[in-house]
PDB file of C-alpha atoms and ligand atoms in Angstrom:
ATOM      1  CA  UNK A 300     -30.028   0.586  -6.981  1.00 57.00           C
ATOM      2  CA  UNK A 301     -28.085  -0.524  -3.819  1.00 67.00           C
ATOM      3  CA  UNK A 302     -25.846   2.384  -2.497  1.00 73.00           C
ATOM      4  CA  UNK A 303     -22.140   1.613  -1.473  1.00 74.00           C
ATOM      5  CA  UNK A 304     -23.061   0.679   2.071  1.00 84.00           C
ATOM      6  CA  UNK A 305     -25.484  -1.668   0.959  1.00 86.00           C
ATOM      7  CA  UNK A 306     -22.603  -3.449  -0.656  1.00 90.00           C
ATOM      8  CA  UNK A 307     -20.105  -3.185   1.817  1.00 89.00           C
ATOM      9  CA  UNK A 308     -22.620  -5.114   4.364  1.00 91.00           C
ATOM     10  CA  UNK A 309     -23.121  -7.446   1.853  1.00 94.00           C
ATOM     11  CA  UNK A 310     -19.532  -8.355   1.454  1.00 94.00           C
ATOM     12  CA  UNK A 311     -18.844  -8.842   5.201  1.00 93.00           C
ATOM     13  CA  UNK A 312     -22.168 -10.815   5.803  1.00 95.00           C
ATOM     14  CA  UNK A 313     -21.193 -13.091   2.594  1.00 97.00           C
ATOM     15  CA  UNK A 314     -17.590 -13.558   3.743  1.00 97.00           C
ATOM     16  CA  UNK A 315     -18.776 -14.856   7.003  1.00 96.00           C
ATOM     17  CA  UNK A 316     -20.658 -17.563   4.817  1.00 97.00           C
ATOM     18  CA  UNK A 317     -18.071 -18.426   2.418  1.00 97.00           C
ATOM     19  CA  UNK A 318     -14.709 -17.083   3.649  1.00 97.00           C
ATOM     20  CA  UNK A 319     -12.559 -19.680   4.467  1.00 97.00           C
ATOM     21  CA  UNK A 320     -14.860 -22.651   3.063  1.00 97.00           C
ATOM     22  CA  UNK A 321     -14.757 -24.301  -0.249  1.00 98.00           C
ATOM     23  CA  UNK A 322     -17.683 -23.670  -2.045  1.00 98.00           C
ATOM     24  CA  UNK A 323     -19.617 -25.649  -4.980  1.00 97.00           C
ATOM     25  CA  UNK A 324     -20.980 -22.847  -7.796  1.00 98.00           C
ATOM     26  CA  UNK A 325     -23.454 -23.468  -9.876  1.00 97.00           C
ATOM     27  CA  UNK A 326     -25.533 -21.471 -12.791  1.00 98.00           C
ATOM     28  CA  UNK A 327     -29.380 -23.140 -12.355  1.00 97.00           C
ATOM     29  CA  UNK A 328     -30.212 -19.856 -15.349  1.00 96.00           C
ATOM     30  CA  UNK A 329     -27.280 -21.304 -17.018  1.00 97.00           C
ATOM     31  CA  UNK A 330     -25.973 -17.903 -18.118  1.00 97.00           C
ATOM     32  CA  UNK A 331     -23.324 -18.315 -15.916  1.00 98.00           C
ATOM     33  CA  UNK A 332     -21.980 -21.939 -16.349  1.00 97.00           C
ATOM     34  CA  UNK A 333     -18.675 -21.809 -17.590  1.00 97.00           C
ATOM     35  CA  UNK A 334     -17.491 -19.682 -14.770  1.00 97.00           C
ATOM     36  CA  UNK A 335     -19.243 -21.616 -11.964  1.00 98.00           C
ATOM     37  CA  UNK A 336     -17.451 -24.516 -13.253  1.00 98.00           C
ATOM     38  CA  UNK A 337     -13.879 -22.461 -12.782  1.00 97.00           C
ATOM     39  CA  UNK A 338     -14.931 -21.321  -9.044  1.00 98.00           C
ATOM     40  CA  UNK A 339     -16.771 -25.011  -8.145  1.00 98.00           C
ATOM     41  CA  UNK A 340     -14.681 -26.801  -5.946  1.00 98.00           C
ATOM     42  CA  UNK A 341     -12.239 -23.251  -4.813  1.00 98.00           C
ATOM     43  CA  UNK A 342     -11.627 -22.050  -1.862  1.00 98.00           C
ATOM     44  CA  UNK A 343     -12.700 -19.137  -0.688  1.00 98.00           C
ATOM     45  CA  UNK A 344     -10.158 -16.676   0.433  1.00 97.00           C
ATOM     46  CA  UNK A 345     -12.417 -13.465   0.838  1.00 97.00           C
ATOM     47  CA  UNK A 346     -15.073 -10.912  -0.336  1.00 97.00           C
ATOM     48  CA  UNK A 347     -14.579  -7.296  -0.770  1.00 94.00           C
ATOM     49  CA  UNK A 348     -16.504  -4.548  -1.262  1.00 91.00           C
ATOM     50  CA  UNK A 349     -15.517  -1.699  -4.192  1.00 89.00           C
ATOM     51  CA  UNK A 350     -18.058   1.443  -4.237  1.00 85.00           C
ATOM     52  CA  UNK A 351     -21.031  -0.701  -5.885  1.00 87.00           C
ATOM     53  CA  UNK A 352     -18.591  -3.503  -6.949  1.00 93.00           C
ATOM     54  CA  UNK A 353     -18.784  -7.183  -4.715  1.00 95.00           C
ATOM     55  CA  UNK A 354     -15.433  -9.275  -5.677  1.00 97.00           C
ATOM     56  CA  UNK A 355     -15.068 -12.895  -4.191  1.00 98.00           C
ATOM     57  CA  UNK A 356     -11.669 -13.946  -4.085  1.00 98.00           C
ATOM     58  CA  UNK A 357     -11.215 -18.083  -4.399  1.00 98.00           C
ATOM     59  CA  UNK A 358      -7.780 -19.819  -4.797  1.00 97.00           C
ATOM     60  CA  UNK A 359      -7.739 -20.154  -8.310  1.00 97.00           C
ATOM     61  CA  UNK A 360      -6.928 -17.381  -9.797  1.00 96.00           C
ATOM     62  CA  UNK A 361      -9.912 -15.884 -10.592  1.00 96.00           C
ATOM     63  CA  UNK A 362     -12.092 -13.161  -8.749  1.00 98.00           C
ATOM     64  CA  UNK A 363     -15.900 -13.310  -8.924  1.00 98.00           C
ATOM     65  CA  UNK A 364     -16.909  -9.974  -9.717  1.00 98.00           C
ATOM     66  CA  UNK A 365     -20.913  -8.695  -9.224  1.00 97.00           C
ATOM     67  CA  UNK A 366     -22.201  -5.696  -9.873  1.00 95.00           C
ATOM     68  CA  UNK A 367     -26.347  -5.556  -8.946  1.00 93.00           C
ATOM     69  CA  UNK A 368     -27.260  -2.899 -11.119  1.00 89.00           C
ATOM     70  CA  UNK A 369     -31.214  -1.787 -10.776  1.00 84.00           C
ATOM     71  CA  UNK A 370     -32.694  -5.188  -9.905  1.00 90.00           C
ATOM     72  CA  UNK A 371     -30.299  -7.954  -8.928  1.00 95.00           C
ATOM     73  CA  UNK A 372     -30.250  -9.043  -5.520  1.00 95.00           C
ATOM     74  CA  UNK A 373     -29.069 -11.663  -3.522  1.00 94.00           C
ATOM     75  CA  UNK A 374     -30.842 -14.331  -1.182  1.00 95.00           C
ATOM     76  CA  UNK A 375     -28.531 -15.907   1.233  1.00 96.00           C
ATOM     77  CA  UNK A 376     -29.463 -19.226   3.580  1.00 93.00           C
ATOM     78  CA  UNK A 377     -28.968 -22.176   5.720  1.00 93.00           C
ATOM     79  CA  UNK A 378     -28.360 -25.115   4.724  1.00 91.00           C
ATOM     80  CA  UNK A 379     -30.804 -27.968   4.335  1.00 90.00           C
ATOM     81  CA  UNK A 380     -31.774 -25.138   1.135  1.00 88.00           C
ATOM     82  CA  UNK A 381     -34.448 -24.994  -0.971  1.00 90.00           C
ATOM     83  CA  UNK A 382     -33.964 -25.744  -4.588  1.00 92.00           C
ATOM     84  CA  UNK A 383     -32.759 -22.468  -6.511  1.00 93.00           C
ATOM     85  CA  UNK A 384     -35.409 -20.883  -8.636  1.00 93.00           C
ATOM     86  CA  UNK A 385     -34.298 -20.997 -12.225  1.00 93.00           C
ATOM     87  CA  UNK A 386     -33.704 -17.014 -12.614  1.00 95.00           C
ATOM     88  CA  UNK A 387     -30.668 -18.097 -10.470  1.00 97.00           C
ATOM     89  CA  UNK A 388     -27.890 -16.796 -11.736  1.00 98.00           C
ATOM     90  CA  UNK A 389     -25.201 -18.302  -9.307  1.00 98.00           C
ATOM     91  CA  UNK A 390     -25.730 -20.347  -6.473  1.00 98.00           C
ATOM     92  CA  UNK A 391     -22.330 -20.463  -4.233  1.00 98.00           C
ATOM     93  CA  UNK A 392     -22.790 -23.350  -1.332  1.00 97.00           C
ATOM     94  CA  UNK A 393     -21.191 -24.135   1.529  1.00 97.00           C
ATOM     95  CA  UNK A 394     -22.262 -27.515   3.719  1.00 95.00           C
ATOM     96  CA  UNK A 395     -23.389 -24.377   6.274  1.00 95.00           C
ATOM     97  CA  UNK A 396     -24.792 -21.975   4.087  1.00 96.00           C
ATOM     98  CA  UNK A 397     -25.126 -20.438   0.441  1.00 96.00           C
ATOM     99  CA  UNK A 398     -25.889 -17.188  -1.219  1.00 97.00           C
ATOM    100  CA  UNK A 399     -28.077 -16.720  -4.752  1.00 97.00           C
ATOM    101  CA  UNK A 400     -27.420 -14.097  -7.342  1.00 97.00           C
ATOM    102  CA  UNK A 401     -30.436 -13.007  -9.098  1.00 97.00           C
ATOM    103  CA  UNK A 402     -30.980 -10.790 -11.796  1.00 96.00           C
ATOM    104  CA  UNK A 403     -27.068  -8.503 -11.624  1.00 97.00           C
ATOM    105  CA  UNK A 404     -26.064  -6.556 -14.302  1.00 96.00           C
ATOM    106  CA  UNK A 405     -22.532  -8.022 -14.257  1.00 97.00           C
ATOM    107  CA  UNK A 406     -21.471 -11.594 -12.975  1.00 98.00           C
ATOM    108  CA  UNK A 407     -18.291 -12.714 -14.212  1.00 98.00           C
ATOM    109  CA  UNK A 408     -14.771 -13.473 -13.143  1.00 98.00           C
ATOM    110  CA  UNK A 409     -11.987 -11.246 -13.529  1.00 97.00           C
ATOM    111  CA  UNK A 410      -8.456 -13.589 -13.814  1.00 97.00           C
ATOM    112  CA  UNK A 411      -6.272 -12.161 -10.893  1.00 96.00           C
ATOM    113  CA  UNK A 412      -3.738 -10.385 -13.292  1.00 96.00           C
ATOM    114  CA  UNK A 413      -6.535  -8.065 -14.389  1.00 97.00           C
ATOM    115  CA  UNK A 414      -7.710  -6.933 -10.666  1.00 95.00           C
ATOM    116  CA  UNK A 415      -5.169  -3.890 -10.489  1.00 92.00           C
ATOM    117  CA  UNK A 416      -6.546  -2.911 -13.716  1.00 93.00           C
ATOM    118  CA  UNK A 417     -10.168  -3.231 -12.905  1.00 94.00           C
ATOM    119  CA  UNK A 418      -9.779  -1.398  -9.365  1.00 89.00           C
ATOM    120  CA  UNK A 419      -7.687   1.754 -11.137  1.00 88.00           C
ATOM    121  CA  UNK A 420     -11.074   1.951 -13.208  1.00 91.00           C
ATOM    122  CA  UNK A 421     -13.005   3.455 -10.529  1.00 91.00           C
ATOM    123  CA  UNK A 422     -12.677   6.411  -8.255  1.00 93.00           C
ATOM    124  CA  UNK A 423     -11.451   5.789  -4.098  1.00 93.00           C
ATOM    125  CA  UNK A 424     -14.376   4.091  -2.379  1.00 92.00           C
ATOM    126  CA  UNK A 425     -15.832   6.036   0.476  1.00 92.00           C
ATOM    127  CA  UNK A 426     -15.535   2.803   2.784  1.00 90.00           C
ATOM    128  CA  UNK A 427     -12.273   1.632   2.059  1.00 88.00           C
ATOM    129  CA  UNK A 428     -10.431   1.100   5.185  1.00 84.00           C
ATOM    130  CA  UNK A 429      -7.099   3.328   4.077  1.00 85.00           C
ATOM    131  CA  UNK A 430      -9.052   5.969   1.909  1.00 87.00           C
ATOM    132  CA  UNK A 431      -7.675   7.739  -0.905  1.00 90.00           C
ATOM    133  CA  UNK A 432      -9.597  11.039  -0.666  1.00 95.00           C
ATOM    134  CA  UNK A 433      -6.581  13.334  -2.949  1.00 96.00           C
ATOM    135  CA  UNK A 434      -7.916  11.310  -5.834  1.00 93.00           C
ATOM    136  CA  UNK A 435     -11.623  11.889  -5.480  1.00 96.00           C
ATOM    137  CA  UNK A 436     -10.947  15.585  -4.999  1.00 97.00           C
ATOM    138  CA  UNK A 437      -8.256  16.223  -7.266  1.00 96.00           C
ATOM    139  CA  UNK A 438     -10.947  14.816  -9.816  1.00 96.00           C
ATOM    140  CA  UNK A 439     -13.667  16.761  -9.140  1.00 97.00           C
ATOM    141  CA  UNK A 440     -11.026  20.012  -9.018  1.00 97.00           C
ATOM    142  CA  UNK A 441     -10.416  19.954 -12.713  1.00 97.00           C
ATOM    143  CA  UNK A 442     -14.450  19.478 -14.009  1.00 98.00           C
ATOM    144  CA  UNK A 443     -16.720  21.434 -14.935  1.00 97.00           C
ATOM    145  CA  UNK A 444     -19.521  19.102 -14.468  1.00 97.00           C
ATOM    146  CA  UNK A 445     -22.319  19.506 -11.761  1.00 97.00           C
ATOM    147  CA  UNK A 446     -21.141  18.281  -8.349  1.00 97.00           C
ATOM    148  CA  UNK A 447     -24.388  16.291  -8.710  1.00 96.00           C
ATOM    149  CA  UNK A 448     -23.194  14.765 -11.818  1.00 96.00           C
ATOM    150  CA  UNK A 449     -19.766  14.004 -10.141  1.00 96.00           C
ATOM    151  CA  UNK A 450     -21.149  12.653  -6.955  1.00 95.00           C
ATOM    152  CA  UNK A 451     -22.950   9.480  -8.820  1.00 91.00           C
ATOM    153  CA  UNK A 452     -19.926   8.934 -11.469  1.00 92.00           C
ATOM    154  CA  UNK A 453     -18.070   5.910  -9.852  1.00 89.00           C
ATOM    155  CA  UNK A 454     -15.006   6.879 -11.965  1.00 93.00           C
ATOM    156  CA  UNK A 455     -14.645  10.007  -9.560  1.00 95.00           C
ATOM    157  CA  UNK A 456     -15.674   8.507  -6.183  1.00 94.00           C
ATOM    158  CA  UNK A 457     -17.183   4.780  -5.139  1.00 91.00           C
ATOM    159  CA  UNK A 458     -20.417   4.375  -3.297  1.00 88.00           C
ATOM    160  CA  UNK A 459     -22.554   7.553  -3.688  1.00 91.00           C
ATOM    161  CA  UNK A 460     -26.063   6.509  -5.290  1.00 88.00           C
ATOM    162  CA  UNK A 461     -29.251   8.922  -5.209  1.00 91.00           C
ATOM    163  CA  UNK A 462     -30.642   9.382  -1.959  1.00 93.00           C
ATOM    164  CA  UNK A 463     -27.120   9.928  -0.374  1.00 93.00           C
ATOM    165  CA  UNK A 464     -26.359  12.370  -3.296  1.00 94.00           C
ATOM    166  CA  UNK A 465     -29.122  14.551  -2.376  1.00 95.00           C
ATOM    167  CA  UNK A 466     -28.737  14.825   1.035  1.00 96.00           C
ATOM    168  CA  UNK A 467     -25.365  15.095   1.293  1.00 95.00           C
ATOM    169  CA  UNK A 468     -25.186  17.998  -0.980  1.00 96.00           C
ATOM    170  CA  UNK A 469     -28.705  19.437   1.060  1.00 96.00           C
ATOM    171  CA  UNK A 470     -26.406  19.205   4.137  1.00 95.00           C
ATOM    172  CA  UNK A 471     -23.332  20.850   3.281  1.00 94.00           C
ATOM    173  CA  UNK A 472     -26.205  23.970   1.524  1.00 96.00           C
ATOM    174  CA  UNK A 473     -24.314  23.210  -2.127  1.00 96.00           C
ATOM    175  CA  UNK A 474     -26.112  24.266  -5.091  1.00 97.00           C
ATOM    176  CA  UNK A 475     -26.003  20.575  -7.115  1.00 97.00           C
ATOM    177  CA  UNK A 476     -25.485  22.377 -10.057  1.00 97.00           C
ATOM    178  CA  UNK A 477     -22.296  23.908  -8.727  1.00 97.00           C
ATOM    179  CA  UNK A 478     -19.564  23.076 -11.377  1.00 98.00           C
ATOM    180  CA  UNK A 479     -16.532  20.902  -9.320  1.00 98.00           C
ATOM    181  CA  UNK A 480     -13.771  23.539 -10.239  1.00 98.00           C
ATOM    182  CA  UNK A 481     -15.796  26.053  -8.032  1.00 98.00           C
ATOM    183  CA  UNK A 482     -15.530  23.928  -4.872  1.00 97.00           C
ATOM    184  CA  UNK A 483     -12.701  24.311  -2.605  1.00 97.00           C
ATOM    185  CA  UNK A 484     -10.211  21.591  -1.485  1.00 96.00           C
ATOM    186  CA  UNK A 485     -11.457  22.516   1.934  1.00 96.00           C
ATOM    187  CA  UNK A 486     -14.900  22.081   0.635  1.00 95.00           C
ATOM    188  CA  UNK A 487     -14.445  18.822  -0.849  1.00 96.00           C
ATOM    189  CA  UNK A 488     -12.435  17.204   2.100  1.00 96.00           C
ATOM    190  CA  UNK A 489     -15.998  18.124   4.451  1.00 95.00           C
ATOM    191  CA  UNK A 490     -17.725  16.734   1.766  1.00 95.00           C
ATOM    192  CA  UNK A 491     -15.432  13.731   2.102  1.00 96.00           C
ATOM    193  CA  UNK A 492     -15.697  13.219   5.725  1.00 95.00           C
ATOM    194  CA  UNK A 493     -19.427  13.756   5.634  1.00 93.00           C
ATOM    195  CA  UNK A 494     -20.280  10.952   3.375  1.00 94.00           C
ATOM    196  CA  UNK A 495     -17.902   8.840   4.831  1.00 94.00           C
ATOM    197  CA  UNK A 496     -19.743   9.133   8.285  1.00 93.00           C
ATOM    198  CA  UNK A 497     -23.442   8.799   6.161  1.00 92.00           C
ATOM    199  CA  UNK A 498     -21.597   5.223   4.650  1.00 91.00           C
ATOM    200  CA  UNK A 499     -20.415   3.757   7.574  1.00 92.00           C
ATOM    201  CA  UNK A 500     -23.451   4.372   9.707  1.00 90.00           C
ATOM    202  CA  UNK A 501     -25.300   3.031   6.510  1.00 89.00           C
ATOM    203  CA  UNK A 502     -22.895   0.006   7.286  1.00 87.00           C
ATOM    204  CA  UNK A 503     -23.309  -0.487  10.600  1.00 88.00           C
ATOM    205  CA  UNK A 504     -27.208  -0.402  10.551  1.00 87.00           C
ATOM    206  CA  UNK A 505     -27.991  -1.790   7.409  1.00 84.00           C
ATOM    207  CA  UNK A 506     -30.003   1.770   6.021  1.00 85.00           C
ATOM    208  CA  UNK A 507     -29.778   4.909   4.541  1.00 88.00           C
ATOM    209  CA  UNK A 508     -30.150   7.254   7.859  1.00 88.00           C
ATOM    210  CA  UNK A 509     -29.256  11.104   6.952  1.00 89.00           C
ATOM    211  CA  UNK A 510     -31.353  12.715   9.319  1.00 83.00           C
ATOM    212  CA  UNK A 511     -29.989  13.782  13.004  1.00 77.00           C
ATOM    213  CA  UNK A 512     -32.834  12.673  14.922  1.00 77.00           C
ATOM    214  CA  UNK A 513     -31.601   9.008  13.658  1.00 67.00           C
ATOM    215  CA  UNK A 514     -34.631   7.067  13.562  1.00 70.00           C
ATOM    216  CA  UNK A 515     -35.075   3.356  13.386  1.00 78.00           C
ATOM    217  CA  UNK A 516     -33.350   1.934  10.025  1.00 79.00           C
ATOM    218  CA  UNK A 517     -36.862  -0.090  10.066  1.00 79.00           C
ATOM    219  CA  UNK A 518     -38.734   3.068   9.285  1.00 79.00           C
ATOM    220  CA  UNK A 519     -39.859   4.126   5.499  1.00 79.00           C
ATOM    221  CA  UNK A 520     -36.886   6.040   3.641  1.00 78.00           C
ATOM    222  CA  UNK A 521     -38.396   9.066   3.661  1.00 76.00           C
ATOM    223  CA  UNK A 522     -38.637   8.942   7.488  1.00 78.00           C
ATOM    224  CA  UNK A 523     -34.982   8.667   7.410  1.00 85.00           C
ATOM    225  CA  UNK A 524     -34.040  11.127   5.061  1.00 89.00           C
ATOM    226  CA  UNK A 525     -34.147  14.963   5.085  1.00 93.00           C
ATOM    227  CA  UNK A 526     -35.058  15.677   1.578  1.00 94.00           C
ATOM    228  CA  UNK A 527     -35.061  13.092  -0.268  1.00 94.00           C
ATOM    229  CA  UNK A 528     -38.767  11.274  -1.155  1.00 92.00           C
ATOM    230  CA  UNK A 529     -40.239  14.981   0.402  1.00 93.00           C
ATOM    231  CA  UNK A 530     -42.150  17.588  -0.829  1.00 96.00           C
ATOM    232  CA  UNK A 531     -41.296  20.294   1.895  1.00 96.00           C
ATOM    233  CA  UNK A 532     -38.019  21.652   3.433  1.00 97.00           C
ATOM    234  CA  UNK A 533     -37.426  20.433   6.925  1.00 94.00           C
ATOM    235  CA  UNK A 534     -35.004  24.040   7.129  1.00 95.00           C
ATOM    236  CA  UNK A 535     -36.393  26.602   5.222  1.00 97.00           C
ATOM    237  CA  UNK A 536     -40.247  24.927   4.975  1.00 97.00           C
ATOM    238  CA  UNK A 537     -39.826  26.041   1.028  1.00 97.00           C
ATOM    239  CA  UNK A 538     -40.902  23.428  -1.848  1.00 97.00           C
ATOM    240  CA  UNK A 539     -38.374  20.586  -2.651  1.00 97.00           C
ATOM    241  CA  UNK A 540     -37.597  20.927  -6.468  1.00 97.00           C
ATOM    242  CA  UNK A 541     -37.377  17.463  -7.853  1.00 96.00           C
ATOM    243  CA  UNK A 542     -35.377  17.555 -11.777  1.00 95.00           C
ATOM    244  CA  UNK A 543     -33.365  14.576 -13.817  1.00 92.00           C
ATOM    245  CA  UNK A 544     -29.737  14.300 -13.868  1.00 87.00           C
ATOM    246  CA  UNK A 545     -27.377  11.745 -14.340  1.00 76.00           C
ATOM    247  CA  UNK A 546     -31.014   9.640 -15.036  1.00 82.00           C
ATOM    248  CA  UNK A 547     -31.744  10.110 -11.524  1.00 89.00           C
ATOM    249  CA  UNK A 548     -34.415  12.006 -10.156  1.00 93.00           C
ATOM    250  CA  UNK A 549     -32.364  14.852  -7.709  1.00 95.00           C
ATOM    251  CA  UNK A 550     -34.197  16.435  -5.260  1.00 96.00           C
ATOM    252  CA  UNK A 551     -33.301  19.970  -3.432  1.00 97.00           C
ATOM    253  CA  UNK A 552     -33.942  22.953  -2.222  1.00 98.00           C
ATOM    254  CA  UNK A 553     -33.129  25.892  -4.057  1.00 97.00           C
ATOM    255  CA  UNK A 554     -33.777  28.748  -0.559  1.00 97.00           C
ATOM    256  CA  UNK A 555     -31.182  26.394   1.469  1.00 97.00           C
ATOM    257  CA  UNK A 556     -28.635  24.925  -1.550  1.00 97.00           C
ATOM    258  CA  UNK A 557     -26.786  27.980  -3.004  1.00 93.00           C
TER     259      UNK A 557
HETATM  260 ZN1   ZN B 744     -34.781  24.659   2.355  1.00 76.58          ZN
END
């Protein structure tokens, strides 16, 4: 599943193609016709990342809303394009450019009265530019779930999938099975500020990068990471444990996370 930076690249490389620009939508699955037809023709006022969330903002009203999920994925172009292959979901063109949705877990538009709504559904994205940290924290604070758990709920906090979840918590030494009301605020602000940093350099290069010797984002994942996709402690040299939570597999170390 794409993490939150994944996203957040995603919205500022598709806003580049579409921002400004009226667009013609189309549904060549056809599961998505009726709302192509409302955005075909609109202008395009913006995109906008929300944790795992991708909203498209056109002057009518409505906001496209995507959320990938496991498999869906996106294919942007040039234009003279290709015709779209007929798992398309949407198709949004420009005369420059266009961008296909394949295979999300949730395409549909969200009328522009709803949007406050929809955003106070989810927890403060890590990325956002004015961040909203007390809420995140203040959250955690009062559960008694694993900070493991908490980490990947998007009602808590936006953008944290897997492989930033273990390595964030393998980098700050926390036990993921540390209920939140044991962490302190002091605690949780690091924790804050850590993943923050992990996002944006996510951002800015396009990969998950967690260890300090910073390798290419063109390497494998587990050349990037510390712990997660490994067998062996980079610290301690003990055995990575590797259980389920949250349907996730979590890896850490039990010598360095206590
Ligand atoms: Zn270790």
């Amino acid at each position: 599943m794409p993490e939150g930076h994944t996203i957040h690249r995603a919205a500022q490389d598709h806003g580049a193609l579409i921002a400004g620009h009226r667009v013609s939508a189309v549904s060549p699955q056809g599961r998505f016709a009726d709302g192509a037809a409302l955005i075909d023709g609109a202008l395009c006022l913006g995109t906008e990342a929300l944790g795992k969330h991708l909203l498209y903002h056109f002057d009518v009203q409505q906001t496209l809303h995507l959320h990938l999920g496991l498999g869906g994925y996106f294919v942007t172009g040039a234009q003279p394009a290709s015709a779209p292959r007929d798992v398309t979901r949407l198709r949004i063109e420009t005369g420059r450019a266009l961008i296909d949705i394949i295979g999300p877990n949730t395409c549909e538009l969200i009328p522009n009265d709803a949007l406050d709504g929809f955003r106070h559904r989810y927890g403060p994205d890590l990325l956002a530019a004015d961040p909203d940290p007390d809420r995140a924290i203040a959250a955690i604070r009062k559960s008694r779930a694993p900070i493991a758990r908490l980490l990947m709920d998007q009602k808590v906090i936006s953008g944290i999938g897997n492989i930033y979840r273990a390595e964030i918590l393998w980098l700050r030494g926390l036990d993921p099975m540390t209920p939140g009301k044991n962490l302190s605020e002091t605690q949780l602000r690091a924790l804050w500020d850590d993943m923050r940093a992990l996002l944006q350099i996510g951002v800015a290069t396009g990969a998950i990068i967690t260890n300090s010797e910073t390798p290419s984002p063109k390497r494998e994942v587990r050349e990037r990471t510390n712990i997660f996709g490994k067998d062996i402690c980079p610290r301690c040299d003990g055995q990575i444990v590797k259980s389920q939570l949250s349907g996730r597999t979590l890896y850490h170390c039990p010598r360095c996370q206590t």
